[in-house]
C-alpha positions as a printed Julia matrix, in Angstrom:
171×3 Matrix{Float64}:
 -16.89   -6.3    -1.19
 -16.2    -4.37   -4.38
 -12.86   -4.96   -6.06
 -10.04   -2.68   -4.94
  -9.98    0.52   -6.94
  -6.73    0.96   -8.81
  -5.79    4.63   -8.8
  -4.32    5.64  -12.18
  -0.57    6.23  -11.96
  -0.86    9.87  -13.03
  -3.28   10.58  -10.15
  -1.59    8.48   -7.47
   0.27   10.16   -4.64
   3.51    9.08   -3.02
   2.97    6.47   -0.33
   3.78    7.92    3.1
   6.63    6.3     5.03
   5.61    3.82    7.7
   6.57    4.24   11.35
   7.46    0.86   12.79
   8.7     0.18   16.3
   9.87   -3.41   15.68
  10.34   -5.83   12.78
   9.96   -9.59   12.55
  11.5   -11.52    9.65
  13.39   -8.52    8.24
  17.06   -7.66    8.06
  17.29   -4.38    9.9
  14.55   -1.78    9.6
  13.38   -1.56    5.98
  12.01    1.69    4.6
   9.57    2.11    1.73
  12.44    3.32   -0.47
  14.1    -0.1    -0.06
  11.28   -1.55   -2.19
  11.53    0.94   -5.08
  11.65   -0.84   -8.41
   9.21   -3.5    -7.16
   5.51   -3.47   -6.45
   4.96   -3.48   -2.69
   1.89   -5.1    -1.14
   1.31   -4.02    2.46
  -1.1    -6.14    4.48
  -2.26   -4.27    7.6
  -3.74   -6.63   10.17
  -4.3    -7.49   13.83
  -3.65  -11.02   14.98
  -6.97  -11.1    16.9
  -9.02   -9.83   13.95
 -11.13  -12.72   12.58
 -11.18  -11.28    9.04
  -7.41  -10.9     9.12
  -6.8   -14.46   10.32
  -9.37  -16.08    8.01
  -8.8   -13.98    4.9
  -6.13  -11.26    5.04
  -3.08  -13.19    6.25
  -3.74  -16.2     3.98
  -4.26  -13.84    1.03
  -0.96  -12.06    1.73
   0.78  -15.45    1.9
  -0.76  -16.44   -1.46
   0.43  -13.18   -3.01
   3.96  -13.78   -1.71
   3.95  -17.31   -3.19
   2.33  -16.37   -6.51
   4.36  -13.38   -7.66
   8.09  -13.26   -8.31
   9.92  -11.63   -5.37
  11.96   -9.68   -7.94
   8.71   -7.97   -9.03
   6.45   -8.0    -5.95
   7.32   -7.72   -2.25
   4.85   -8.42    0.55
   5.14   -6.77    3.97
   2.82   -7.15    6.94
   1.96   -4.26    9.24
   0.57   -5.2    12.65
  -1.7    -2.24   13.46
  -2.96   -2.67   17.0
  -5.9    -0.38   17.77
  -7.75   -2.59   20.3
  -6.91   -5.32   22.81
  -3.44   -3.84   23.22
  -2.47   -6.0    26.2
  -3.24   -9.24   24.35
  -1.21   -8.32   21.26
   2.25   -7.76   22.63
   5.34   -8.56   20.5
   5.85  -11.96   22.17
   2.31  -12.95   21.17
   2.82  -11.66   17.63
   6.05  -13.63   17.32
   4.19  -16.83   18.28
   1.36  -15.98   15.85
   3.8   -15.46   12.96
   5.49  -18.77   13.77
   2.24  -20.74   14.09
   0.79  -19.31   10.87
   4.16  -19.74    9.11
   4.24  -16.16    7.86
   7.21  -15.9     5.51
   7.23  -12.15    4.78
   8.54   -9.32    7.0
   6.08   -7.91    9.54
   6.47   -4.55   11.22
   4.68   -3.46   14.39
   3.02   -0.09   13.79
   4.36    2.43   16.32
   1.85    3.63   18.93
   1.02    7.32   19.28
   1.14    8.81   22.77
  -2.31    8.71   24.32
  -3.97    7.61   21.09
  -5.73    4.34   20.34
  -4.85    4.34   16.61
  -1.15    3.67   15.85
   0.99    6.01   13.75
   1.05    4.42   10.28
  -2.6     3.44   10.48
  -3.46    7.1    11.16
  -1.06    8.4     8.49
  -2.71    6.24    5.81
  -6.23    6.92    7.1
  -6.98    3.22    7.54
 -10.51    2.48    8.75
  -9.67   -0.88   10.32
  -8.25   -4.28    9.49
  -7.6    -6.01    7.25
  -6.41   -3.26    4.94
  -4.54   -3.93    1.72
  -2.22   -1.31    0.25
  -0.47   -1.64   -3.11
   2.45    0.69   -3.83
   3.83    0.79   -7.37
   7.51    0.51   -8.31
   7.8     4.31   -8.31
   6.52    4.53   -4.7
   2.97    5.71   -5.45
  -0.02    4.39   -3.5
  -2.24    2.69   -6.09
  -4.68    0.61   -3.99
  -6.08    1.28   -0.51
  -8.71   -1.38    0.25
 -10.36   -1.97    3.63
 -11.99   -5.32    4.32
 -12.04   -8.53    2.37
 -10.77   -7.94   -1.16
 -11.31  -10.78   -3.63
  -8.18  -12.66   -4.72
  -8.9   -12.29   -8.43
  -9.34   -8.51   -8.19
  -6.22   -8.15   -6.05
  -4.17  -10.33   -8.4
  -5.4    -8.33  -11.4
  -4.48   -5.05   -9.69
  -1.0    -6.33   -8.81
  -0.44   -7.7   -12.34
  -1.56   -4.38  -13.85
   0.82   -2.38  -11.67
   3.7    -4.8   -12.43
   3.0    -4.51  -16.18
   2.85   -0.71  -16.0
   6.25   -0.65  -14.31
   7.72   -3.0   -16.91
   6.36   -0.95  -19.83
   7.61    2.28  -18.24
  11.08    0.79  -17.85
  11.0     0.8   -14.06
  13.52   -1.71  -12.75
  11.78   -4.77  -11.4
């Protein structure tokens, strides 16, 4: 896969708010605004998606371990668009425990009569895994579907962190 394309800050649009029906590993119900001042990495996944299990979740865990939590936050978004019955919250809770996921994970809210959940549709995600990077000012800078290479992702995150630091954005 090509490296994620980093949208220049002056052309980036505000990241839309997520719609989450339940959180795991979070205090309360965090909003995007709660992460302002830090770079936010959102990892959209399904627990029965082979690419998510083999690449996406481990990559998100590496990001969370590599970058300072004062500068970069990682949040998972469980976006169920197939096999709904097999991916209930009790199953997700066991998955998060077994894979030792240490970052908050929200369950994307379903839309009445629709296969694609709310936040997935709002962001125009094509599937999972999807990696989103939101800068410290709340602008969507990266929207990458599929397997993004660690080096390219790390470079994009480091660039966005550095831009925030040079612009005087609290981090």
